[in-house]
Every structure is written in C-alpha cells, then in structure tokens.
Amino acid sequence: MEVPHSYLWNSIRASSRFRCKYGSSHENCDNREKYCLDLSTWRSLKSKLDNKKGLRAHYLSPESQNEFITTCAVNVRRYVLDERESAKYYSIMADSTPDASHIEQTTHILRYLVRVNEGFIVQKRFLALLVDGIKRGSRSPT
C-alpha cells in the first residue's frame, strides 16, 4: 500500500506529540502498515492540533527513534537499489582506512549512471560503513 510521505511524517509527528511509541496502540500488526491504515484519524487530530496554540514539544523515545531511523534507512536503501537496477553500468568501491584511534573502517560506495533527458549523470551513493574494532598500527608510547 503506497501512502504519500507527508501523511507518514504527519502521523509520526502526531504520535510524538502525545508521547506514544511508534505504533504502540496496535497489537499483532505491522506498525507501519497500521499507521497507513489509520491516517483517516490523523485528519481529525490535525484539525484539533491546528486550533491550539503554544503546544509544548514532546520527543520520541529512544526505541521509537531507532525504529524510525531504521525504517528511513530501509526506504533509502531500497530507493538507491531500485535506481541502480535501471542503470546499465554500475560499480562498487570499497575503501579501508584506520580512524584517529587506529581502528579499521571500511566504506562501500555505489556509483552508477542515471539517464537524464539526452545525457547521463554519475550518481555516488554511500552504502555502508563497516568498523573492524581491532586496533592496527597503533604507536606504543615512548
């Protein structure tokens, strides 16, 4: 079920104003699907909120924030991979380098061509950052 992004953002804002967990009111159901189905209730809620002035800000709980970030990451990754599917040529670049604390970090970058009108544009998309966790090449104190 495809729902406009503005409705999803607005439903998340509404749940945060009332200190609700993301999808907490629905049992035995996928949270995001249930929010999409309950958007009709958002319209009446929105009209009530628009009439009130000076509302205090309430923020999502850490668990809800993590769920929201994960949902956004899945959608962005799906969009990038769908866009890459339409590209004729693509490449994956991996680069590994230690950070300031000498821990190896590897990045994966996806590059591909996107057709725009009569030409092409090179798109570069960050896919992943992998942290090894093992210190390498650290200097011993002298």
PDB file of C-alpha atoms in Angstrom:
ATOM      1  CA  MET A   1       0.000   0.000   0.000  1.00  0.00           C
ATOM      2  CA  GLU A   2       1.625   3.245  -1.151  1.00  0.00           C
ATOM      3  CA  VAL A   3       0.990   6.275   1.075  1.00  0.00           C
ATOM      4  CA  PRO A   4       2.240   9.828   0.440  1.00  0.00           C
ATOM      5  CA  HIS A   5       5.280  10.656   2.583  1.00  0.00           C
ATOM      6  CA  SER A   6       3.589  13.724   4.081  1.00  0.00           C
ATOM      7  CA  TYR A   7       0.946  11.523   5.704  1.00  0.00           C
ATOM      8  CA  LEU A   8       3.616   9.259   7.228  1.00  0.00           C
ATOM      9  CA  TRP A   9       5.608  12.198   8.597  1.00  0.00           C
ATOM     10  CA  ASN A  10       2.468  13.786   9.999  1.00  0.00           C
ATOM     11  CA  SER A  11       1.357  10.586  11.734  1.00  0.00           C
ATOM     12  CA  ILE A  12       4.786  10.243  13.347  1.00  0.00           C
ATOM     13  CA  ARG A  13       4.670  13.861  14.495  1.00  0.00           C
ATOM     14  CA  ALA A  14       1.213  13.287  15.951  1.00  0.00           C
ATOM     15  CA  SER A  15       2.329  10.213  17.881  1.00  0.00           C
ATOM     16  CA  SER A  16       5.338  12.094  19.266  1.00  0.00           C
ATOM     17  CA  ARG A  17       3.165  14.971  20.480  1.00  0.00           C
ATOM     18  CA  PHE A  18       1.154  12.562  22.599  1.00  0.00           C
ATOM     19  CA  ARG A  19       4.234  10.629  23.799  1.00  0.00           C
ATOM     20  CA  CYS A  20       3.097   7.500  22.007  1.00  0.00           C
ATOM     21  CA  LYS A  21       5.577   4.863  20.972  1.00  0.00           C
ATOM     22  CA  TYR A  22       5.755   4.366  17.237  1.00  0.00           C
ATOM     23  CA  GLY A  23       2.863   2.005  16.577  1.00  0.00           C
ATOM     24  CA  SER A  24       2.281   1.217  20.258  1.00  0.00           C
ATOM     25  CA  SER A  25      -1.510   1.283  20.043  1.00  0.00           C
ATOM     26  CA  HIS A  26      -1.718  -1.659  17.650  1.00  0.00           C
ATOM     27  CA  GLU A  27      -1.107  -5.242  18.708  1.00  0.00           C
ATOM     28  CA  ASN A  28      -0.435  -8.182  16.350  1.00  0.00           C
ATOM     29  CA  CYS A  29       0.127  -5.957  13.349  1.00  0.00           C
ATOM     30  CA  ASP A  30       2.957  -4.394  11.362  1.00  0.00           C
ATOM     31  CA  ASN A  31       3.373  -0.889  12.830  1.00  0.00           C
ATOM     32  CA  ARG A  32       3.943   0.970   9.570  1.00  0.00           C
ATOM     33  CA  GLU A  33       1.009  -0.695   7.822  1.00  0.00           C
ATOM     34  CA  LYS A  34      -1.301   0.089  10.732  1.00  0.00           C
ATOM     35  CA  TYR A  35      -0.275   3.755  10.680  1.00  0.00           C
ATOM     36  CA  CYS A  36      -1.019   3.867   6.970  1.00  0.00           C
ATOM     37  CA  LEU A  37      -4.476   2.431   7.623  1.00  0.00           C
ATOM     38  CA  ASP A  38      -5.215   4.843  10.468  1.00  0.00           C
ATOM     39  CA  LEU A  39      -4.358   8.040   8.610  1.00  0.00           C
ATOM     40  CA  SER A  40      -8.018   8.997   8.453  1.00  0.00           C
ATOM     41  CA  THR A  41      -7.920   9.581  12.212  1.00  0.00           C
ATOM     42  CA  TRP A  42      -4.945  11.887  11.671  1.00  0.00           C
ATOM     43  CA  ARG A  43      -7.080  14.361   9.742  1.00  0.00           C
ATOM     44  CA  SER A  44      -9.406  14.937  12.697  1.00  0.00           C
ATOM     45  CA  LEU A  45      -6.453  15.044  15.085  1.00  0.00           C
ATOM     46  CA  LYS A  46      -4.665  17.558  12.853  1.00  0.00           C
ATOM     47  CA  SER A  47      -7.649  19.916  12.893  1.00  0.00           C
ATOM     48  CA  LYS A  48      -7.702  19.785  16.711  1.00  0.00           C
ATOM     49  CA  LEU A  49      -3.965  20.455  16.920  1.00  0.00           C
ATOM     50  CA  ASP A  50      -4.143  23.339  14.443  1.00  0.00           C
ATOM     51  CA  ASN A  51      -6.687  25.112  16.661  1.00  0.00           C
ATOM     52  CA  LYS A  52      -4.403  25.000  19.718  1.00  0.00           C
ATOM     53  CA  LYS A  53      -1.560  27.470  20.096  1.00  0.00           C
ATOM     54  CA  GLY A  54       1.592  27.133  22.170  1.00  0.00           C
ATOM     55  CA  LEU A  55       1.864  23.354  22.300  1.00  0.00           C
ATOM     56  CA  ARG A  56       4.915  22.010  24.062  1.00  0.00           C
ATOM     57  CA  ALA A  57       7.294  19.805  22.121  1.00  0.00           C
ATOM     58  CA  HIS A  58       7.448  16.115  23.038  1.00  0.00           C
ATOM     59  CA  TYR A  59      10.042  13.835  21.577  1.00  0.00           C
ATOM     60  CA  LEU A  60      10.039  10.186  20.601  1.00  0.00           C
ATOM     61  CA  SER A  61      11.542   7.649  22.969  1.00  0.00           C
ATOM     62  CA  PRO A  62      14.988   6.239  22.077  1.00  0.00           C
ATOM     63  CA  GLU A  63      13.392   2.955  20.957  1.00  0.00           C
ATOM     64  CA  SER A  64      10.966   4.804  18.697  1.00  0.00           C
ATOM     65  CA  GLN A  65      13.757   6.968  17.299  1.00  0.00           C
ATOM     66  CA  ASN A  66      15.803   3.874  16.461  1.00  0.00           C
ATOM     67  CA  GLU A  67      12.800   2.224  14.806  1.00  0.00           C
ATOM     68  CA  PHE A  68      12.116   5.382  12.803  1.00  0.00           C
ATOM     69  CA  ILE A  69      15.772   5.677  11.692  1.00  0.00           C
ATOM     70  CA  THR A  70      15.809   2.002  10.683  1.00  0.00           C
ATOM     71  CA  THR A  71      12.611   2.466   8.672  1.00  0.00           C
ATOM     72  CA  CYS A  72      14.094   5.500   6.897  1.00  0.00           C
ATOM     73  CA  ALA A  73      17.332   3.613   6.181  1.00  0.00           C
ATOM     74  CA  VAL A  74      15.445   0.679   4.661  1.00  0.00           C
ATOM     75  CA  ASN A  75      13.433   3.020   2.425  1.00  0.00           C
ATOM     76  CA  VAL A  76      16.510   4.973   1.286  1.00  0.00           C
ATOM     77  CA  ARG A  77      18.465   1.780   0.565  1.00  0.00           C
ATOM     78  CA  ARG A  78      15.500   0.365  -1.387  1.00  0.00           C
ATOM     79  CA  TYR A  79      15.271   3.588  -3.429  1.00  0.00           C
ATOM     80  CA  VAL A  80      19.009   3.568  -4.229  1.00  0.00           C
ATOM     81  CA  LEU A  81      18.980  -0.102  -5.238  1.00  0.00           C
ATOM     82  CA  ASP A  82      15.863   0.395  -7.397  1.00  0.00           C
ATOM     83  CA  GLU A  83      17.547   3.348  -9.096  1.00  0.00           C
ATOM     84  CA  ARG A  84      20.663   1.239  -9.655  1.00  0.00           C
ATOM     85  CA  GLU A  85      18.543  -1.524 -11.240  1.00  0.00           C
ATOM     86  CA  SER A  86      17.608   0.881 -14.036  1.00  0.00           C
ATOM     87  CA  ALA A  87      21.279   1.773 -14.659  1.00  0.00           C
ATOM     88  CA  LYS A  88      23.174  -0.054 -17.374  1.00  0.00           C
ATOM     89  CA  TYR A  89      26.591   0.402 -15.758  1.00  0.00           C
ATOM     90  CA  TYR A  90      27.484   0.488 -12.092  1.00  0.00           C
ATOM     91  CA  SER A  91      30.459  -0.118  -9.817  1.00  0.00           C
ATOM     92  CA  ILE A  92      31.028  -0.773  -6.134  1.00  0.00           C
ATOM     93  CA  MET A  93      34.009   0.881  -4.486  1.00  0.00           C
ATOM     94  CA  ALA A  94      35.413  -0.219  -1.118  1.00  0.00           C
ATOM     95  CA  ASP A  95      37.927   1.852   0.820  1.00  0.00           C
ATOM     96  CA  SER A  96      39.532   0.867   4.095  1.00  0.00           C
ATOM     97  CA  THR A  97      41.435   3.222   6.349  1.00  0.00           C
ATOM     98  CA  PRO A  98      42.116   3.499  10.080  1.00  0.00           C
ATOM     99  CA  ASP A  99      40.463   6.305  12.002  1.00  0.00           C
ATOM    100  CA  ALA A 100      42.191   8.503  14.600  1.00  0.00           C
ATOM    101  CA  SER A 101      42.128   5.684  17.183  1.00  0.00           C
ATOM    102  CA  HIS A 102      43.691   3.218  14.677  1.00  0.00           C
ATOM    103  CA  ILE A 103      40.532   1.147  14.200  1.00  0.00           C
ATOM    104  CA  GLU A 104      39.937  -0.039  10.627  1.00  0.00           C
ATOM    105  CA  GLN A 105      36.873   1.409   8.894  1.00  0.00           C
ATOM    106  CA  THR A 106      35.697   0.194   5.501  1.00  0.00           C
ATOM    107  CA  THR A 107      33.249   2.175   3.378  1.00  0.00           C
ATOM    108  CA  HIS A 108      31.241   0.837   0.450  1.00  0.00           C
ATOM    109  CA  ILE A 109      30.247   3.330  -2.251  1.00  0.00           C
ATOM    110  CA  LEU A 110      27.943   2.549  -5.188  1.00  0.00           C
ATOM    111  CA  ARG A 111      28.440   4.514  -8.424  1.00  0.00           C
ATOM    112  CA  TYR A 112      26.122   4.285 -11.423  1.00  0.00           C
ATOM    113  CA  LEU A 113      24.841   6.245 -14.424  1.00  0.00           C
ATOM    114  CA  VAL A 114      21.351   7.731 -14.435  1.00  0.00           C
ATOM    115  CA  ARG A 115      19.774   8.859 -17.698  1.00  0.00           C
ATOM    116  CA  VAL A 116      18.576  12.469 -17.606  1.00  0.00           C
ATOM    117  CA  ASN A 117      16.925  13.762 -20.785  1.00  0.00           C
ATOM    118  CA  GLU A 118      19.517  13.057 -23.503  1.00  0.00           C
ATOM    119  CA  GLY A 119      22.527  12.687 -21.203  1.00  0.00           C
ATOM    120  CA  PHE A 120      23.755  10.829 -18.154  1.00  0.00           C
ATOM    121  CA  ILE A 121      24.638  11.817 -14.601  1.00  0.00           C
ATOM    122  CA  VAL A 122      27.033   9.853 -12.395  1.00  0.00           C
ATOM    123  CA  GLN A 123      25.433   9.107  -9.027  1.00  0.00           C
ATOM    124  CA  LYS A 124      27.545   8.206  -5.986  1.00  0.00           C
ATOM    125  CA  ARG A 125      25.700   6.622  -3.067  1.00  0.00           C
ATOM    126  CA  PHE A 126      27.105   5.647   0.310  1.00  0.00           C
ATOM    127  CA  LEU A 127      26.018   2.078   1.116  1.00  0.00           C
ATOM    128  CA  ALA A 128      27.762   1.002   4.311  1.00  0.00           C
ATOM    129  CA  LEU A 129      30.404   1.724   6.917  1.00  0.00           C
ATOM    130  CA  LEU A 130      31.955  -1.372   8.475  1.00  0.00           C
ATOM    131  CA  VAL A 131      34.056  -0.952  11.614  1.00  0.00           C
ATOM    132  CA  ASP A 132      36.563  -3.742  12.314  1.00  0.00           C
ATOM    133  CA  GLY A 133      37.043  -2.975  16.006  1.00  0.00           C
ATOM    134  CA  ILE A 134      40.635  -4.268  16.038  1.00  0.00           C
ATOM    135  CA  LYS A 135      43.361  -1.690  16.567  1.00  0.00           C
ATOM    136  CA  ARG A 136      46.088  -1.805  13.954  1.00  0.00           C
ATOM    137  CA  GLY A 137      49.304   0.131  13.699  1.00  0.00           C
ATOM    138  CA  SER A 138      48.906   1.980  16.963  1.00  0.00           C
ATOM    139  CA  ARG A 139      52.088   3.508  18.223  1.00  0.00           C
ATOM    140  CA  SER A 140      53.443   2.422  21.558  1.00  0.00           C
ATOM    141  CA  PRO A 141      54.314   5.239  23.956  1.00  0.00           C
ATOM    142  CA  THR A 142      57.995   6.129  24.077  1.00  0.00           C
TER     143      THR A 142
END
